[in-house]
mmCIF file of C-alpha atoms and ligand atoms in Angstrom:
data_model
loop_
_atom_site.group_PDB
_atom_site.id
_atom_site.type_symbol
_atom_site.label_atom_id
_atom_site.label_comp_id
_atom_site.label_asym_id
_atom_site.label_seq_id
_atom_site.Cartn_x
_atom_site.Cartn_y
_atom_site.Cartn_z
ATOM 1 C CA UNK A 1 23.198 25.296 -15.781
ATOM 2 C CA UNK A 2 25.236 23.761 -13.544
ATOM 3 C CA UNK A 3 29.218 23.201 -15.420
ATOM 4 C CA UNK A 4 30.120 19.862 -14.549
ATOM 5 C CA UNK A 5 34.084 20.770 -14.138
ATOM 6 C CA UNK A 6 33.273 23.164 -11.767
ATOM 7 C CA UNK A 7 31.766 21.685 -8.411
ATOM 8 C CA UNK A 8 29.091 24.269 -7.349
ATOM 9 C CA UNK A 9 30.154 25.906 -4.011
ATOM 10 C CA UNK A 10 27.971 27.702 -1.246
ATOM 11 C CA UNK A 11 29.329 29.649 1.544
ATOM 12 C CA UNK A 12 27.966 30.924 4.501
ATOM 13 C CA UNK A 13 29.650 34.208 5.937
ATOM 14 C CA UNK A 14 28.082 34.742 9.306
ATOM 15 C CA UNK A 15 29.782 37.782 9.723
ATOM 16 C CA UNK A 16 29.638 39.440 13.576
ATOM 17 C CA UNK A 17 26.328 37.279 14.181
ATOM 18 C CA UNK A 18 25.843 34.551 16.564
ATOM 19 C CA UNK A 19 26.198 33.159 19.973
ATOM 20 C CA UNK A 20 27.276 29.720 21.443
ATOM 21 C CA UNK A 21 23.634 28.659 21.331
ATOM 22 C CA UNK A 22 22.502 29.959 17.970
ATOM 23 C CA UNK A 23 25.545 28.507 16.323
ATOM 24 C CA UNK A 24 25.012 25.146 17.347
ATOM 25 C CA UNK A 25 21.343 25.305 16.490
ATOM 26 C CA UNK A 26 22.431 26.546 12.928
ATOM 27 C CA UNK A 27 25.085 23.711 12.417
ATOM 28 C CA UNK A 28 22.731 21.384 13.911
ATOM 29 C CA UNK A 29 20.129 22.073 11.050
ATOM 30 C CA UNK A 30 22.826 22.040 8.486
ATOM 31 C CA UNK A 31 23.714 18.586 9.699
ATOM 32 C CA UNK A 32 20.279 17.458 9.767
ATOM 33 C CA UNK A 33 19.866 18.287 6.157
ATOM 34 C CA UNK A 34 21.974 15.638 5.033
ATOM 35 C CA UNK A 35 23.444 17.229 2.561
ATOM 36 C CA UNK A 36 24.562 14.864 -0.427
ATOM 37 C CA UNK A 37 28.446 16.556 -0.843
ATOM 38 C CA UNK A 38 27.333 17.522 -4.543
ATOM 39 C CA UNK A 39 27.733 21.019 -3.829
ATOM 40 C CA UNK A 40 30.906 21.863 -1.765
ATOM 41 C CA UNK A 41 29.487 24.132 1.472
ATOM 42 C CA UNK A 42 31.727 26.044 3.531
ATOM 43 C CA UNK A 43 30.372 27.853 6.557
ATOM 44 C CA UNK A 44 32.359 30.889 8.111
ATOM 45 C CA UNK A 45 31.523 31.967 11.880
ATOM 46 C CA UNK A 46 32.963 34.565 13.966
ATOM 47 C CA UNK A 47 36.584 33.403 14.986
ATOM 48 C CA UNK A 48 35.547 32.802 18.494
ATOM 49 C CA UNK A 49 33.458 29.967 17.129
ATOM 50 C CA UNK A 50 35.412 28.399 14.638
ATOM 51 C CA UNK A 51 36.693 25.600 16.708
ATOM 52 C CA UNK A 52 33.109 24.923 17.979
ATOM 53 C CA UNK A 53 31.845 24.746 14.269
ATOM 54 C CA UNK A 54 35.037 22.401 13.652
ATOM 55 C CA UNK A 55 33.839 19.961 16.328
ATOM 56 C CA UNK A 56 30.186 19.826 15.357
ATOM 57 C CA UNK A 57 29.772 20.144 11.558
ATOM 58 C CA UNK A 58 29.247 16.911 9.543
ATOM 59 C CA UNK A 59 31.779 16.763 6.705
ATOM 60 C CA UNK A 60 32.007 16.964 3.966
ATOM 61 C CA UNK A 61 30.731 20.392 4.979
ATOM 62 C CA UNK A 62 33.869 22.821 5.884
ATOM 63 C CA UNK A 63 34.904 25.796 7.669
ATOM 64 C CA UNK A 64 36.250 29.030 7.018
ATOM 65 C CA UNK A 65 37.574 31.766 9.024
ATOM 66 C CA UNK A 66 36.410 35.427 8.007
ATOM 67 C CA UNK A 67 39.985 36.802 7.659
ATOM 68 C CA UNK A 68 43.576 36.423 8.517
ATOM 69 C CA UNK A 69 46.998 38.106 8.643
ATOM 70 C CA UNK A 70 49.863 37.593 6.785
ATOM 71 C CA UNK A 71 52.380 36.845 9.281
ATOM 72 C CA UNK A 72 53.049 33.313 11.114
ATOM 73 C CA UNK A 73 53.185 34.468 14.626
ATOM 74 C CA UNK A 74 54.149 37.552 16.631
ATOM 75 C CA UNK A 75 53.307 40.933 18.377
ATOM 76 C CA UNK A 76 49.997 41.355 16.291
ATOM 77 C CA UNK A 77 47.046 41.894 18.735
ATOM 78 C CA UNK A 78 43.702 40.606 18.126
ATOM 79 C CA UNK A 79 44.922 38.809 14.658
ATOM 80 C CA UNK A 80 45.016 35.301 13.487
ATOM 81 C CA UNK A 81 47.463 33.702 11.506
ATOM 82 C CA UNK A 82 46.997 31.333 8.581
ATOM 83 C CA UNK A 83 49.233 28.892 9.972
ATOM 84 C CA UNK A 84 47.156 28.924 13.448
ATOM 85 C CA UNK A 85 44.236 28.246 11.043
ATOM 86 C CA UNK A 86 45.812 25.370 9.553
ATOM 87 C CA UNK A 87 46.876 24.092 12.942
ATOM 88 C CA UNK A 88 43.176 23.911 14.312
ATOM 89 C CA UNK A 89 42.067 22.295 10.632
ATOM 90 C CA UNK A 90 40.145 25.251 9.498
ATOM 91 C CA UNK A 91 40.192 24.570 5.966
ATOM 92 C CA UNK A 92 39.019 28.016 4.329
ATOM 93 C CA UNK A 93 39.364 31.575 4.965
ATOM 94 C CA UNK A 94 37.337 34.488 3.288
ATOM 95 C CA UNK A 95 39.506 37.405 2.247
ATOM 96 C CA UNK A 96 38.912 40.678 0.916
ATOM 97 C CA UNK A 97 35.502 41.279 1.724
ATOM 98 C CA UNK A 98 34.191 44.606 1.029
ATOM 99 C CA UNK A 99 33.299 45.235 4.678
ATOM 100 C CA UNK A 100 37.023 44.785 5.589
ATOM 101 C CA UNK A 101 38.004 46.683 2.436
ATOM 102 C CA UNK A 102 36.017 49.783 3.596
ATOM 103 C CA UNK A 103 35.952 49.723 6.838
ATOM 104 C CA UNK A 104 39.128 48.049 8.037
ATOM 105 C CA UNK A 105 41.448 49.509 5.484
ATOM 106 C CA UNK A 106 42.180 46.199 3.779
ATOM 107 C CA UNK A 107 44.105 47.568 0.835
ATOM 108 C CA UNK A 108 44.114 45.600 -2.807
ATOM 109 C CA UNK A 109 47.965 45.134 -1.949
ATOM 110 C CA UNK A 110 47.088 43.768 1.794
ATOM 111 C CA UNK A 111 44.101 41.336 0.656
ATOM 112 C CA UNK A 112 46.922 40.082 -1.960
ATOM 113 C CA UNK A 113 49.574 39.469 0.636
ATOM 114 C CA UNK A 114 47.022 37.700 2.794
ATOM 115 C CA UNK A 115 46.138 35.512 -0.402
ATOM 116 C CA UNK A 116 49.385 34.391 -0.805
ATOM 117 C CA UNK A 117 50.312 33.706 2.922
ATOM 118 C CA UNK A 118 46.838 31.787 2.999
ATOM 119 C CA UNK A 119 47.715 29.790 0.307
ATOM 120 C CA UNK A 120 51.257 29.232 1.397
ATOM 121 C CA UNK A 121 49.839 27.558 4.659
ATOM 122 C CA UNK A 122 48.027 24.897 2.653
ATOM 123 C CA UNK A 123 44.599 27.294 3.350
ATOM 124 C CA UNK A 124 42.022 27.664 0.751
ATOM 125 C CA UNK A 125 40.734 31.074 -0.290
ATOM 126 C CA UNK A 126 37.469 32.836 -0.930
ATOM 127 C CA UNK A 127 38.580 35.721 -2.890
ATOM 128 C CA UNK A 128 36.131 38.602 -2.851
ATOM 129 C CA UNK A 129 36.051 41.586 -5.158
ATOM 130 C CA UNK A 130 33.198 43.750 -6.419
ATOM 131 C CA UNK A 131 32.245 47.289 -7.168
ATOM 132 C CA UNK A 132 30.378 50.267 -5.062
ATOM 133 C CA UNK A 133 26.966 51.736 -6.276
ATOM 134 C CA UNK A 134 28.996 54.716 -7.465
ATOM 135 C CA UNK A 135 31.258 53.016 -9.280
ATOM 136 C CA UNK A 136 28.628 50.797 -11.344
ATOM 137 C CA UNK A 137 26.831 54.190 -11.975
ATOM 138 C CA UNK A 138 30.256 55.604 -13.309
ATOM 139 C CA UNK A 139 30.682 52.652 -15.315
ATOM 140 C CA UNK A 140 33.571 51.280 -13.808
ATOM 141 C CA UNK A 141 32.650 48.022 -12.477
ATOM 142 C CA UNK A 142 34.920 45.840 -14.579
ATOM 143 C CA UNK A 143 37.979 48.473 -13.977
ATOM 144 C CA UNK A 144 37.314 48.275 -10.335
ATOM 145 C CA UNK A 145 36.896 44.263 -10.355
ATOM 146 C CA UNK A 146 40.056 44.009 -12.312
ATOM 147 C CA UNK A 147 42.422 46.349 -10.273
ATOM 148 C CA UNK A 148 41.182 44.309 -7.238
ATOM 149 C CA UNK A 149 42.174 41.207 -9.037
ATOM 150 C CA UNK A 150 45.369 42.370 -10.504
ATOM 151 C CA UNK A 151 46.741 43.073 -7.151
ATOM 152 C CA UNK A 152 46.422 39.472 -6.458
ATOM 153 C CA UNK A 153 47.398 37.955 -9.889
ATOM 154 C CA UNK A 154 50.737 40.042 -9.503
ATOM 155 C CA UNK A 155 51.307 38.285 -5.975
ATOM 156 C CA UNK A 156 50.570 34.871 -6.596
ATOM 157 C CA UNK A 157 51.640 32.000 -9.263
ATOM 158 C CA UNK A 158 49.332 30.445 -11.852
ATOM 159 C CA UNK A 159 49.274 26.980 -9.811
ATOM 160 C CA UNK A 160 47.984 29.085 -6.646
ATOM 161 C CA UNK A 161 44.720 29.913 -8.044
ATOM 162 C CA UNK A 162 43.402 26.213 -7.768
ATOM 163 C CA UNK A 163 43.114 27.264 -4.291
ATOM 164 C CA UNK A 164 40.908 30.099 -4.944
ATOM 165 C CA UNK A 165 37.260 30.749 -5.226
ATOM 166 C CA UNK A 166 36.402 33.993 -6.328
ATOM 167 C CA UNK A 167 33.060 35.850 -5.100
ATOM 168 C CA UNK A 168 31.962 38.781 -7.386
ATOM 169 C CA UNK A 169 30.151 40.572 -4.484
ATOM 170 C CA UNK A 170 28.894 43.792 -5.691
ATOM 171 C CA UNK A 171 28.692 46.192 -2.861
ATOM 172 C CA UNK A 172 25.472 47.776 -3.462
ATOM 173 C CA UNK A 173 23.983 44.156 -3.219
ATOM 174 C CA UNK A 174 25.509 43.348 -0.142
ATOM 175 C CA UNK A 175 22.983 42.941 2.727
ATOM 176 C CA UNK A 176 20.543 45.494 0.907
ATOM 177 C CA UNK A 177 17.897 43.240 -0.156
ATOM 178 C CA UNK A 178 19.175 44.245 -4.117
ATOM 179 C CA UNK A 179 20.184 41.449 -5.666
ATOM 180 C CA UNK A 180 22.029 41.726 -8.956
ATOM 181 C CA UNK A 181 19.738 40.135 -11.808
ATOM 182 C CA UNK A 182 20.605 37.069 -12.817
ATOM 183 C CA UNK A 183 21.885 38.862 -16.502
ATOM 184 C CA UNK A 184 23.861 41.167 -14.610
ATOM 185 C CA UNK A 185 25.640 39.153 -12.344
ATOM 186 C CA UNK A 186 26.253 36.481 -15.262
ATOM 187 C CA UNK A 187 27.746 39.473 -17.185
ATOM 188 C CA UNK A 188 30.440 40.416 -14.722
ATOM 189 C CA UNK A 189 31.143 36.721 -13.972
ATOM 190 C CA UNK A 190 31.743 36.052 -17.673
ATOM 191 C CA UNK A 191 33.862 39.018 -17.853
ATOM 192 C CA UNK A 192 35.931 37.820 -14.575
ATOM 193 C CA UNK A 193 36.385 34.481 -16.404
ATOM 194 C CA UNK A 194 37.486 36.138 -19.754
ATOM 195 C CA UNK A 195 40.077 38.696 -17.816
ATOM 196 C CA UNK A 196 41.676 35.891 -16.035
ATOM 197 C CA UNK A 197 42.149 33.655 -19.112
ATOM 198 C CA UNK A 198 44.007 36.504 -20.680
ATOM 199 C CA UNK A 199 45.843 37.781 -17.662
ATOM 200 C CA UNK A 200 46.439 34.305 -15.816
ATOM 201 C CA UNK A 201 45.655 31.391 -18.147
ATOM 202 C CA UNK A 202 42.788 29.686 -19.716
ATOM 203 C CA UNK A 203 43.068 26.403 -17.489
ATOM 204 C CA UNK A 204 42.531 29.265 -14.491
ATOM 205 C CA UNK A 205 39.521 30.768 -16.130
ATOM 206 C CA UNK A 206 37.903 27.535 -17.014
ATOM 207 C CA UNK A 207 38.663 25.700 -13.979
ATOM 208 C CA UNK A 208 38.332 28.458 -11.225
ATOM 209 C CA UNK A 209 34.564 28.741 -9.219
ATOM 210 C CA UNK A 210 33.415 32.259 -9.508
ATOM 211 C CA UNK A 211 30.784 32.405 -6.954
ATOM 212 C CA UNK A 212 27.982 35.618 -6.333
ATOM 213 C CA UNK A 213 27.434 37.405 -3.289
ATOM 214 C CA UNK A 214 24.683 40.260 -2.379
ATOM 215 C CA UNK A 215 21.205 39.133 -1.049
ATOM 216 C CA UNK A 216 21.193 35.860 -1.857
ATOM 217 C CA UNK A 217 18.098 33.891 -0.568
ATOM 218 C CA UNK A 218 16.457 31.044 -0.446
ATOM 219 C CA UNK A 219 13.901 32.482 -3.448
ATOM 220 C CA UNK A 220 16.587 34.088 -5.823
ATOM 221 C CA UNK A 221 19.148 31.902 -5.733
ATOM 222 C CA UNK A 222 17.769 28.761 -8.303
ATOM 223 C CA UNK A 223 17.630 31.604 -10.982
ATOM 224 C CA UNK A 224 21.089 32.686 -10.352
ATOM 225 C CA UNK A 225 22.261 29.274 -10.179
ATOM 226 C CA UNK A 226 21.260 28.368 -13.554
ATOM 227 C CA UNK A 227 23.707 31.086 -15.142
ATOM 228 C CA UNK A 228 26.523 29.275 -16.906
ATOM 229 C CA UNK A 229 29.246 31.401 -15.180
ATOM 230 C CA UNK A 230 27.718 31.233 -11.551
ATOM 231 C CA UNK A 231 29.334 28.567 -9.686
ATOM 232 C CA UNK A 232 27.876 28.933 -6.318
ATOM 233 C CA UNK A 233 27.385 31.738 -3.720
ATOM 234 C CA UNK A 234 28.582 33.606 -0.830
ATOM 235 C CA UNK A 235 25.665 34.003 1.326
ATOM 236 C CA UNK A 236 25.551 36.525 4.452
ATOM 237 C CA UNK A 237 22.317 37.642 6.065
ATOM 238 C CA UNK A 238 20.293 34.120 4.515
ATOM 239 C CA UNK A 239 23.429 31.931 5.880
ATOM 240 C CA UNK A 240 21.783 32.840 9.379
ATOM 241 C CA UNK A 241 18.240 31.384 8.525
ATOM 242 C CA UNK A 242 17.057 27.640 7.378
ATOM 243 C CA UNK A 243 16.620 28.445 4.072
ATOM 244 C CA UNK A 244 20.708 28.482 3.900
ATOM 245 C CA UNK A 245 20.022 24.790 3.349
ATOM 246 C CA UNK A 246 17.832 25.487 0.084
ATOM 247 C CA UNK A 247 20.662 27.656 -1.286
ATOM 248 C CA UNK A 248 22.971 24.531 -0.242
ATOM 249 C CA UNK A 249 20.664 22.819 -2.690
ATOM 250 C CA UNK A 250 20.166 25.488 -5.407
ATOM 251 C CA UNK A 251 22.075 23.884 -7.875
ATOM 252 C CA UNK A 252 20.332 20.170 -7.818
HETATM 253 P P1 PGA B 301 24.323 39.439 2.362
HETATM 254 O O1 PGA B 301 26.188 39.364 2.249
HETATM 255 O O2 PGA B 301 23.892 37.973 1.767
HETATM 256 O O3 PGA B 301 24.035 39.732 3.636
HETATM 257 O O4 PGA B 301 23.950 40.487 1.172
HETATM 258 C C1 PGA B 301 26.701 38.618 1.494
HETATM 259 C C2 PGA B 301 28.132 38.901 1.880
HETATM 260 O O5 PGA B 301 28.614 39.757 2.289
HETATM 261 O O6 PGA B 301 28.904 38.064 1.863
#
């Protein structure tokens, strides 16, 4: 049941995959699907391919970077700044992905600071949160998600939330083939929305898109999309396959 007040959103996170040719092929496939714009579609290629995708992708589909830094410019070898993304007309950035948190040391505070800097530079943010398998087993799922969100809440203002899509990505479901059940995902999405209502504002809770990520594919997307608090998906592995188009149409 798609909420008419929240436009369905599907992001494709290519992660560190692809070549010039393969990415051209994926973008051609997406362009040929002639998506009607009812769902907001955003693709996130590795940074070296951002401009290539920007040039080839047919609007209204948009482009996201997979990360950015906090500063505008300077001696930060290997980083991309939010103002450079804006300069290159890249509309979105993914921040707080669990792979960045677990492998590259992105702390809750760092993710919050990056979120603030991105929004200050006119970017929109796909902000990822999610608990590990161990944390779910310990029954601290919401505690972990709230802690990750609280850092952002403390750092940005209420008006900034309109530039954020919140991605709930349980770490145990990412790249594992172990998708959260529609009920499991719905439960956390509803809790996150309620938490935002209490901690930020009812307006933000009602309007923010909360999307699910973790082993979403062409087969399981429809039932997930029917949950009242699931407003779309962040897709990894399946975004590199033709079925990504089916996921983009899952709310139809
Ligand atoms: P997956 O990745 O779809 O391959 O599980 C999702 C993500 O990491 O965003």
